GROMACS .gro file of C-alpha atoms in nm:
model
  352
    1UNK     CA    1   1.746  -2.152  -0.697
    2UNK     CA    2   2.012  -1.888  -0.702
    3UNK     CA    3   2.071  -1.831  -0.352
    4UNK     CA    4   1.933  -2.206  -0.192
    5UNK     CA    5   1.705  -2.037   0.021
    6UNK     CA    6   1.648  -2.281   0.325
    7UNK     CA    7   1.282  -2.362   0.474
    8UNK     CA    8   1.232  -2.446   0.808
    9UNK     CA    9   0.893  -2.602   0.824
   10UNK     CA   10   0.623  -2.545   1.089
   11UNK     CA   11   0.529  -2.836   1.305
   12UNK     CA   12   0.185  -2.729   1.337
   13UNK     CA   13  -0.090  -2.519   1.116
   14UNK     CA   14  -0.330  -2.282   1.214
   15UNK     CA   15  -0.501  -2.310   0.854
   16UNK     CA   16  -0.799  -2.529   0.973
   17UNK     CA   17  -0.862  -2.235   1.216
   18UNK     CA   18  -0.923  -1.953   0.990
   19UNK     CA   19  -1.277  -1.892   0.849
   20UNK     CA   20  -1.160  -1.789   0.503
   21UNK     CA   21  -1.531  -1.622   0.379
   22UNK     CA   22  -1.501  -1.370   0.709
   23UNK     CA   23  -1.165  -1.244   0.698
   24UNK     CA   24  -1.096  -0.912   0.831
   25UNK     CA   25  -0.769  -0.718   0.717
   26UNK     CA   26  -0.443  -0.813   0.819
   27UNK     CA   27  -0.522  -1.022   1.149
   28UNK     CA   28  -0.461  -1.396   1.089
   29UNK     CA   29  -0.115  -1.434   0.964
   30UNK     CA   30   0.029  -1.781   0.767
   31UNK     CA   31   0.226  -2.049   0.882
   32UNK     CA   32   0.561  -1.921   0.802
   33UNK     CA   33   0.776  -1.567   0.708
   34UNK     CA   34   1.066  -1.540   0.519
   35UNK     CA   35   1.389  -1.378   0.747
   36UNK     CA   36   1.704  -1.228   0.608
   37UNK     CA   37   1.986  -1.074   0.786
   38UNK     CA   38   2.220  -0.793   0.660
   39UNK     CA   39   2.596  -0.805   0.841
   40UNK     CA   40   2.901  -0.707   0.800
   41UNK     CA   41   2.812  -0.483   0.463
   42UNK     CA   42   2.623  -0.798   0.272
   43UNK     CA   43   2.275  -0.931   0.251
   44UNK     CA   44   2.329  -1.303   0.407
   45UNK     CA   45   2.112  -1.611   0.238
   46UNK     CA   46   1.719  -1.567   0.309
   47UNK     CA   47   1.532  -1.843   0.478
   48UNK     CA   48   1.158  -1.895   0.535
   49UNK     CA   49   1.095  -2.004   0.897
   50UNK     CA   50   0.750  -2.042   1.106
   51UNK     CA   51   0.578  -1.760   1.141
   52UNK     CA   52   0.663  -1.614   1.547
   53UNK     CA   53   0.779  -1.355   1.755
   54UNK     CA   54   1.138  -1.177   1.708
   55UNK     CA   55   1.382  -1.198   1.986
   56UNK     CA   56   1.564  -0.816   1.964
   57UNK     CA   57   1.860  -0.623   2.198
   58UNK     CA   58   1.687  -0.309   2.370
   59UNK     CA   59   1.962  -0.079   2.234
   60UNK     CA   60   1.842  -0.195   1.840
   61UNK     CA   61   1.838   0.116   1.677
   62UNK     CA   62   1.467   0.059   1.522
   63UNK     CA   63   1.364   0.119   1.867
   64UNK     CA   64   1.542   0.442   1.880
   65UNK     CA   65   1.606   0.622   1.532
   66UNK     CA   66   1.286   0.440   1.326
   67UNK     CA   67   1.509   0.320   1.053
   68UNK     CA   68   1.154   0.124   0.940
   69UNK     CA   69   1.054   0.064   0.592
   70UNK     CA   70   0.777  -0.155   0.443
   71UNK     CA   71   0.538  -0.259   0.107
   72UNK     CA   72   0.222  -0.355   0.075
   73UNK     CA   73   0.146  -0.616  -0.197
   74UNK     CA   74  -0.111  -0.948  -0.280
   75UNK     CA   75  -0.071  -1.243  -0.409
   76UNK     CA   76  -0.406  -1.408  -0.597
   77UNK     CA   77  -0.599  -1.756  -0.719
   78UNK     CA   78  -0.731  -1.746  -1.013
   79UNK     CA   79  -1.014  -2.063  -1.091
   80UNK     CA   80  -0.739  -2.275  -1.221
   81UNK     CA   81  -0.554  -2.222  -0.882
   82UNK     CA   82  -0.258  -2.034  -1.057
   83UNK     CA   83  -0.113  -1.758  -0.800
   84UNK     CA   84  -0.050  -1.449  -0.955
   85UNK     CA   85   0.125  -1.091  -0.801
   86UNK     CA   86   0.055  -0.784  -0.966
   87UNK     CA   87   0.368  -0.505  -1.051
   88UNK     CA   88   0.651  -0.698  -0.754
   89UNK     CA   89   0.909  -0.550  -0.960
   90UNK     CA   90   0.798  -0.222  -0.876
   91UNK     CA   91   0.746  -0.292  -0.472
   92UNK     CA   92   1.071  -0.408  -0.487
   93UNK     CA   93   1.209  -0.074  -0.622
   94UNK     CA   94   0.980   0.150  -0.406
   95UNK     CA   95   1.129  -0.081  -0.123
   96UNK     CA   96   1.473   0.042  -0.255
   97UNK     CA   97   1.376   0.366  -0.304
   98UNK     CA   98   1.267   0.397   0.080
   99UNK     CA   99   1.578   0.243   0.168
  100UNK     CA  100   1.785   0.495   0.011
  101UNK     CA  101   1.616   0.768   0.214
  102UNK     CA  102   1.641   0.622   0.525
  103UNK     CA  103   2.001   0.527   0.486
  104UNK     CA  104   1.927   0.174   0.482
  105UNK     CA  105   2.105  -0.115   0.247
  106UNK     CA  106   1.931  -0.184  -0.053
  107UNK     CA  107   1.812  -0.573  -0.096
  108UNK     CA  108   1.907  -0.754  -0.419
  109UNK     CA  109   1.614  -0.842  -0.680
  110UNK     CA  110   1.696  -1.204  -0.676
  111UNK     CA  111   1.655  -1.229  -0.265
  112UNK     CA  112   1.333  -1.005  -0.260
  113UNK     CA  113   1.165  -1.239  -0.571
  114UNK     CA  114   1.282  -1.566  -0.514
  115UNK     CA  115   1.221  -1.526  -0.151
  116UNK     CA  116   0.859  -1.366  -0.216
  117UNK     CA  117   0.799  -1.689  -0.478
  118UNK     CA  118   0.950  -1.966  -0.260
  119UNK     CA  119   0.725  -1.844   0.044
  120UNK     CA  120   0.427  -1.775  -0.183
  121UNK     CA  121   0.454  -2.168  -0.279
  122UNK     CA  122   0.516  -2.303   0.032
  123UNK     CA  123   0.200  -2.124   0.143
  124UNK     CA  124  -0.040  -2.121  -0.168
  125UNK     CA  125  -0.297  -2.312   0.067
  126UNK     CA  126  -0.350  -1.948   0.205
  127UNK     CA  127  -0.434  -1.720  -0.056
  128UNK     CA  128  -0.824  -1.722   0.002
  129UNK     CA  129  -1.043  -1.772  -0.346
  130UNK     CA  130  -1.373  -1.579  -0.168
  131UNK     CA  131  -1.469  -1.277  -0.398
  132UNK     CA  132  -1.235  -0.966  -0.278
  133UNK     CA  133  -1.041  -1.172  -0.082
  134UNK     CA  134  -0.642  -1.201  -0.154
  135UNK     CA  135  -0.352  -1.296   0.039
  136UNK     CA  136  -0.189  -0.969   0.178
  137UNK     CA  137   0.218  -0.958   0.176
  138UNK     CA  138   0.401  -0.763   0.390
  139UNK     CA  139   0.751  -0.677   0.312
  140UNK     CA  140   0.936  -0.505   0.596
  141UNK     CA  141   1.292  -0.403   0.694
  142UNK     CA  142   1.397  -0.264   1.036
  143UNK     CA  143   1.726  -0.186   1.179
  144UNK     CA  144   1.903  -0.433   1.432
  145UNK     CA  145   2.247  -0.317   1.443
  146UNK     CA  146   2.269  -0.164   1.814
  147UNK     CA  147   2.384   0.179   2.023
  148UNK     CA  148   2.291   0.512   2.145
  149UNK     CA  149   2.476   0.661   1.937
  150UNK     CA  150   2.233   0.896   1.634
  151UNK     CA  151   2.403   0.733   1.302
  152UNK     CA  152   2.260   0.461   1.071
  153UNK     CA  153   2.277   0.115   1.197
  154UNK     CA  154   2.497  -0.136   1.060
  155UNK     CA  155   2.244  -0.469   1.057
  156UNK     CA  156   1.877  -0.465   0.967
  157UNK     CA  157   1.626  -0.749   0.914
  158UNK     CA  158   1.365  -0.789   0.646
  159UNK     CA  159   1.088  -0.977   0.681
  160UNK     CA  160   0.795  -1.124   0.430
  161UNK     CA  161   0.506  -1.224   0.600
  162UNK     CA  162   0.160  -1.258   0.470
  163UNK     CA  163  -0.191  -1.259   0.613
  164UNK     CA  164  -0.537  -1.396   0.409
  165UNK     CA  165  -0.767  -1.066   0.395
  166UNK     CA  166  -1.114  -0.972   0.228
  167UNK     CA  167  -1.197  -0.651   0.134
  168UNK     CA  168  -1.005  -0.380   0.307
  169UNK     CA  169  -1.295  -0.096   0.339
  170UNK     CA  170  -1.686  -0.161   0.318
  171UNK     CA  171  -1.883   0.137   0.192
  172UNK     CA  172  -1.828   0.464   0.148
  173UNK     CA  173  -1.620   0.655   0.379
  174UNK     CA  174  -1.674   1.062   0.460
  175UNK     CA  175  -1.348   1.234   0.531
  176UNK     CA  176  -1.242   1.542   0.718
  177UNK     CA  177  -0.985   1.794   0.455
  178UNK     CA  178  -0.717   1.879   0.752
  179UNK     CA  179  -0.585   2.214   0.732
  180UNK     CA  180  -0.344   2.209   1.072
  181UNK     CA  181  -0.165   1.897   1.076
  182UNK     CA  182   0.060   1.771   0.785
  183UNK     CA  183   0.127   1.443   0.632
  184UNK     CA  184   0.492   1.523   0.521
  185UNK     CA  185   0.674   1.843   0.414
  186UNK     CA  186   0.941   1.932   0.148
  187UNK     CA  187   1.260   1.732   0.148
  188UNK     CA  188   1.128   1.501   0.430
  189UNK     CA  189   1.034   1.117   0.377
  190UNK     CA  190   0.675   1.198   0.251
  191UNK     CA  191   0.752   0.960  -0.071
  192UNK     CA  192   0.886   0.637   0.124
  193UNK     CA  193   0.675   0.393   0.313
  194UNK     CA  194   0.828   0.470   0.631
  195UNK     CA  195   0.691   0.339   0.962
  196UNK     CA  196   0.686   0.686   1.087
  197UNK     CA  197   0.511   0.859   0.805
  198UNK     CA  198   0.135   0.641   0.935
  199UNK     CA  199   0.232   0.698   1.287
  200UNK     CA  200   0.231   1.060   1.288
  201UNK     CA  201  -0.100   1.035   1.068
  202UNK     CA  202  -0.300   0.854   1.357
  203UNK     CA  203  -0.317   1.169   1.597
  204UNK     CA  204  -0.462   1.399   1.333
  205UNK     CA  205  -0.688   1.116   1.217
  206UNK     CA  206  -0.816   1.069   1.565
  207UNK     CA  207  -0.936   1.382   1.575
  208UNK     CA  208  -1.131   1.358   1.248
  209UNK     CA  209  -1.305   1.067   1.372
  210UNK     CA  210  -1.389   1.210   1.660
  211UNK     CA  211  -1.613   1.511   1.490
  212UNK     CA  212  -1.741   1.193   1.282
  213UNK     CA  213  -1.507   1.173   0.998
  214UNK     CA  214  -1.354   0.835   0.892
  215UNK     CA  215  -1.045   0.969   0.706
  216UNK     CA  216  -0.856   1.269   0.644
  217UNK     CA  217  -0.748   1.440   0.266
  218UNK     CA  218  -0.413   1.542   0.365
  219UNK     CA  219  -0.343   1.909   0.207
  220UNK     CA  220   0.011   2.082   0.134
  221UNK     CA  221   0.224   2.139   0.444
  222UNK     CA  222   0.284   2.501   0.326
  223UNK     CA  223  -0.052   2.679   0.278
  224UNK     CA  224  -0.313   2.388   0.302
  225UNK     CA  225  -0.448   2.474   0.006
  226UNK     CA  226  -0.380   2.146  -0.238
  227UNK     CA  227  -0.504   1.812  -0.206
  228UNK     CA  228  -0.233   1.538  -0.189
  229UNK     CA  229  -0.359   1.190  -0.029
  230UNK     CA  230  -0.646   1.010   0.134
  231UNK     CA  231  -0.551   0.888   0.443
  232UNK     CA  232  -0.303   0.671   0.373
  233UNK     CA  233  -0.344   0.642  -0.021
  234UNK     CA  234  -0.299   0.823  -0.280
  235UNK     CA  235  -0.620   1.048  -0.393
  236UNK     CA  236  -0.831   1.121  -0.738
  237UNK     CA  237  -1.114   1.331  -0.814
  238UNK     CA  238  -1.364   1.358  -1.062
  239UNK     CA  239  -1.505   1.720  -1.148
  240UNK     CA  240  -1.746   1.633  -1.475
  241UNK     CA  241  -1.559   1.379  -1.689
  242UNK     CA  242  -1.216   1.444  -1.567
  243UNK     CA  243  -1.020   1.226  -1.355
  244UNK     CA  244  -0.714   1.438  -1.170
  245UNK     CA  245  -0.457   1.313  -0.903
  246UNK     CA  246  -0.195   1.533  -0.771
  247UNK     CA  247   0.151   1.528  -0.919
  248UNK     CA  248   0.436   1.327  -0.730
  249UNK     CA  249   0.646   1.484  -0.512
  250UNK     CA  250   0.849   1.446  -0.199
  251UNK     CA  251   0.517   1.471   0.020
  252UNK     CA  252   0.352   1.212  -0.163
  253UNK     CA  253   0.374   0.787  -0.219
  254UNK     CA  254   0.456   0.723  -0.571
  255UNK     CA  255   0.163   0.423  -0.538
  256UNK     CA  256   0.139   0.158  -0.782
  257UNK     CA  257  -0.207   0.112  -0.801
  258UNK     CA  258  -0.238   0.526  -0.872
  259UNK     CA  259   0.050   0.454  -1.144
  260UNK     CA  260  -0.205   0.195  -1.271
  261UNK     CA  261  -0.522   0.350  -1.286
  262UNK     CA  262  -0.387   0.668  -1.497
  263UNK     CA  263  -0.303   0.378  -1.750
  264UNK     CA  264  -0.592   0.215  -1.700
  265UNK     CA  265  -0.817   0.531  -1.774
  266UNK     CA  266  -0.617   0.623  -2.038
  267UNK     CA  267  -0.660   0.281  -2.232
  268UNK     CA  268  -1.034   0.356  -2.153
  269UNK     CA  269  -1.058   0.720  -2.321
  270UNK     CA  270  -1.124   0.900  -1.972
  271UNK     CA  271  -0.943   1.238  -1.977
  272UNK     CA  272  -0.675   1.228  -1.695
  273UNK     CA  273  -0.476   1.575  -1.534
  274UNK     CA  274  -0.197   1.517  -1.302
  275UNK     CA  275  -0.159   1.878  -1.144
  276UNK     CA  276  -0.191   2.042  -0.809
  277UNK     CA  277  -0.559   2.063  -0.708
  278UNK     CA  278  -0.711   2.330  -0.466
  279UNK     CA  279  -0.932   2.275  -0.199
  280UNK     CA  280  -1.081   2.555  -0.289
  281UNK     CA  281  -1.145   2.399  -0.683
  282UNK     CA  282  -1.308   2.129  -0.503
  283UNK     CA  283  -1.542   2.291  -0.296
  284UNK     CA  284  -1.654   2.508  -0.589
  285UNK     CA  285  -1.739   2.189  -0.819
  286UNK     CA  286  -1.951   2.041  -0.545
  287UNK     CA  287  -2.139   2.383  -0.519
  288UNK     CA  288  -2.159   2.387  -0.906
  289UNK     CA  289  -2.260   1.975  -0.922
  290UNK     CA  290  -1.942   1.933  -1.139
  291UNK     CA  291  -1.782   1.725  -0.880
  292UNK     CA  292  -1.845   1.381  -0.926
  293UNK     CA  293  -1.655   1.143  -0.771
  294UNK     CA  294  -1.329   1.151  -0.531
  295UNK     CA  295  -1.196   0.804  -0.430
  296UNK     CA  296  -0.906   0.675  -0.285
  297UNK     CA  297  -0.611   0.421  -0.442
  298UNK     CA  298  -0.406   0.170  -0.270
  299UNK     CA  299  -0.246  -0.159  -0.284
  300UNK     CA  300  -0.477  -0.277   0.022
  301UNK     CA  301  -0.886  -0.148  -0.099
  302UNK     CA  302  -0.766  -0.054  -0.491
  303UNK     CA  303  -0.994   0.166  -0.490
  304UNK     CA  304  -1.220   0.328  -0.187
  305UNK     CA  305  -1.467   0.552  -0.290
  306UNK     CA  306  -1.547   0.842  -0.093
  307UNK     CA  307  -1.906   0.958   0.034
  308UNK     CA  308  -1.849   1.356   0.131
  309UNK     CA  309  -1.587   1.551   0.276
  310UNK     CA  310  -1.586   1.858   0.546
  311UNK     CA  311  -1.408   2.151   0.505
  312UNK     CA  312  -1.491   2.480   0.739
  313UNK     CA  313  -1.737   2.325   0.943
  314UNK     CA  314  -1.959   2.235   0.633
  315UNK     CA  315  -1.987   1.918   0.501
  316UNK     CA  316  -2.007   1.844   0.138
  317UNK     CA  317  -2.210   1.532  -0.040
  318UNK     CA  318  -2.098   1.352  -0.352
  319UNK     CA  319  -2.358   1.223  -0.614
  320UNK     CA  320  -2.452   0.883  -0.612
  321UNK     CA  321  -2.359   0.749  -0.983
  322UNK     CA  322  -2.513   0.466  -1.176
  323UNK     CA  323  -2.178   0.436  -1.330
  324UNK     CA  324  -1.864   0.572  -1.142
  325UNK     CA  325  -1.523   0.596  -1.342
  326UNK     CA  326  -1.406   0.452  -0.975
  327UNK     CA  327  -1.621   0.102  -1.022
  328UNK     CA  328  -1.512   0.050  -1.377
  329UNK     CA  329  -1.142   0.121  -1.321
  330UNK     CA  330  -1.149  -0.116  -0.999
  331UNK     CA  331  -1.315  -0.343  -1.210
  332UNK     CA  332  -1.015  -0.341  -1.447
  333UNK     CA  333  -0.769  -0.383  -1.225
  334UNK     CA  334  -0.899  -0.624  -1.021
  335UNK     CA  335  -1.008  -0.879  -1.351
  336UNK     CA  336  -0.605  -0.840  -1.410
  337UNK     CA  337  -0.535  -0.877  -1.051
  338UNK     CA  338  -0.733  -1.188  -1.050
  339UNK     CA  339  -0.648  -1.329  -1.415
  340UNK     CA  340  -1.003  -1.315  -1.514
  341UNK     CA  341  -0.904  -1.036  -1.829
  342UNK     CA  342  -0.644  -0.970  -2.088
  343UNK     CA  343  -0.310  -0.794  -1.950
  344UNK     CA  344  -0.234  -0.602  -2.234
  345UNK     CA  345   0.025  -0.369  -1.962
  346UNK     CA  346   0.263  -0.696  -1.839
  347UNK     CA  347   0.171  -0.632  -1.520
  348UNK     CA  348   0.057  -0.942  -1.380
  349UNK     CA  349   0.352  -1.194  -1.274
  350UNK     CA  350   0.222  -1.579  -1.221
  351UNK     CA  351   0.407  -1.780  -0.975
  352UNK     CA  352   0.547  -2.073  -1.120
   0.00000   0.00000   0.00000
């Protein structure tokens, strides 16, 4: 390989531990991670080392100034036992893209893939073959250069590690559309997968759950009155046969599986609209009966359906369908995910 990326093997395995047909989401974690340093103004060689704790100076600057950044990705079995990812290339350039925002150093193609590949081999005993069930990556860079002092840092980490998972959400979740707090505003980091984007989400969320509300819809952090995400994905509705998401912007995650699902409904002859969508649009189909579906899209459930939303102190019930567009497009994605289906889009990657 290009850059001779070194393994360090564990001594032990927790593998016979794990009870791959009950996994819960991102809890056990594999054998080993892949580490890479940046210093002195270059990316140094990665290496994949047992999986364990981090040994970091109190005045690192991740502790002080969040320089955090992260992806969320899979890796899959098909029944030949071929491992397969699904769009890295474009993880790898979100990853970028949130490291440009947050002043952070970009990380070359060759370390991010190679390194993903190498540790994906080393630990293909992992990815789970259970219906749902995938093996969850986690990319992640943090800053490590140290001070006080409020400027970028000038050494950061990133990390790949990887935990088996099954299905990230089961059943239908009701959410709560907020209309105090905001997810991100204009010219903020609303677009990168920064740490502190999902911490200032949890407060807000809290709250939801505690008038009985799983989730929150997330509307615009000047007048409340569009739709932009689900929680912590990216959000669709359904008002009679058309499927709208909200445009891009700096508020909201340019997501990969959204990117895929408009191409996916597309190739399938469902009418898609990416414009701004009112809350008040939405409450008016569900008086109507024109709204049909709203579901959420991620990397980590693909797609999560949604059972009702509040808004005003009145909650709102969504139709149960014999045939949702949101089952059929998961169903897509998933057989590509999965190898079990033609990839006419190029998006699936095997590792070799």
């Amino acid at each position: 390989m290009e850059n001779n990326i070194s393994i360090e093997k564990s001594k032990t395995t927790k593998i016979q531990d794990v009870d791959f047909n009950n996994l819960s989401f991102g809890s056990v974690y594999t054998d080993h991670m892949l580490v890479c340093d940046y210093k002195n103004g270059a990316w140094e060689t990665p290496k994949i080392i047992p999986y364990g704790n981090l040994s970091l100076d109190p005045a690192s600057k991740i502790f002080h100034y969040g320089q955090s950044i992260f992806e969320g990705m899979k890796a899959y079995k098909d029944e030949a036992g071929k491992i397969f990812l699904f769009r890295p290339t474009d993880n790898h350039a979100r990853l970028n893209k949130s490291a440009e925002r947050l002043a952070m150093p970009s990380i070359p193609e060759s370390h991010f893939m190679e390194g993903l590949e190498t540790l994906l081999k080393l630990e293909k005993d992992w990815i789970p073959t259970t219906a749902g069930s995938s093996l969850y990556i986690r990319p992640f860079m943090f800053a490590t250069g140290v001070g006080f002092h409020a400027s970028p840092a000038d050494a950061y980490k990133l990390i790949i590690a990887c935990a088996p998972s099954g299905a990230y959400f089961s059943g239908k979740v009701k959410v709560l559309i907020e209309q105090t707090y905001s997810r991100a505003a204009n010219g903020g980091v609303g677009y990168a997968k920064a740490g502190g984007n999902y911490a200032g989400q949890f407060y807000p969320t809290k709250l939801a759950a505690e008038k009985g509300y799983q989730q929150i819809i997330w509307t615009d952090d000047n007048t409340h009155e569009y739709i932009e995400e689900a929680g912590a994905m990216n959000v669709f509705v359904r008002i009679n046969d058309t499927l709208m998401t909200a445009p891009t912007n700096d508020r909201i995650l340019d997501g990969i599986t959204r990117k895929s699902i408009l191409k996916i409904a597309e190739d399938e002859g469902i009418q898609t609209e990416v414009r701004k969508i009112k809350v008040s649009e939405l409450v008016d189909a569900a008086n109507n009966g024109s709204l049909k579906e709203i579901f959420g899209a991620g990397t980590a459930a693909v797609i999560s359906p949604l059972a009702g939303f509040g808004f005003d102190g009145k909650d709102y019930d969504l139709p149960e369908l014999e045939a949702p567009f949101s089952a059929r497009l998961k169903k897509r994605i998933t057989d590509i995910q999965y190898n079990r289906a033609e990839d006419k889009f190029g998006w699936r990657h095997e590792v070799k």
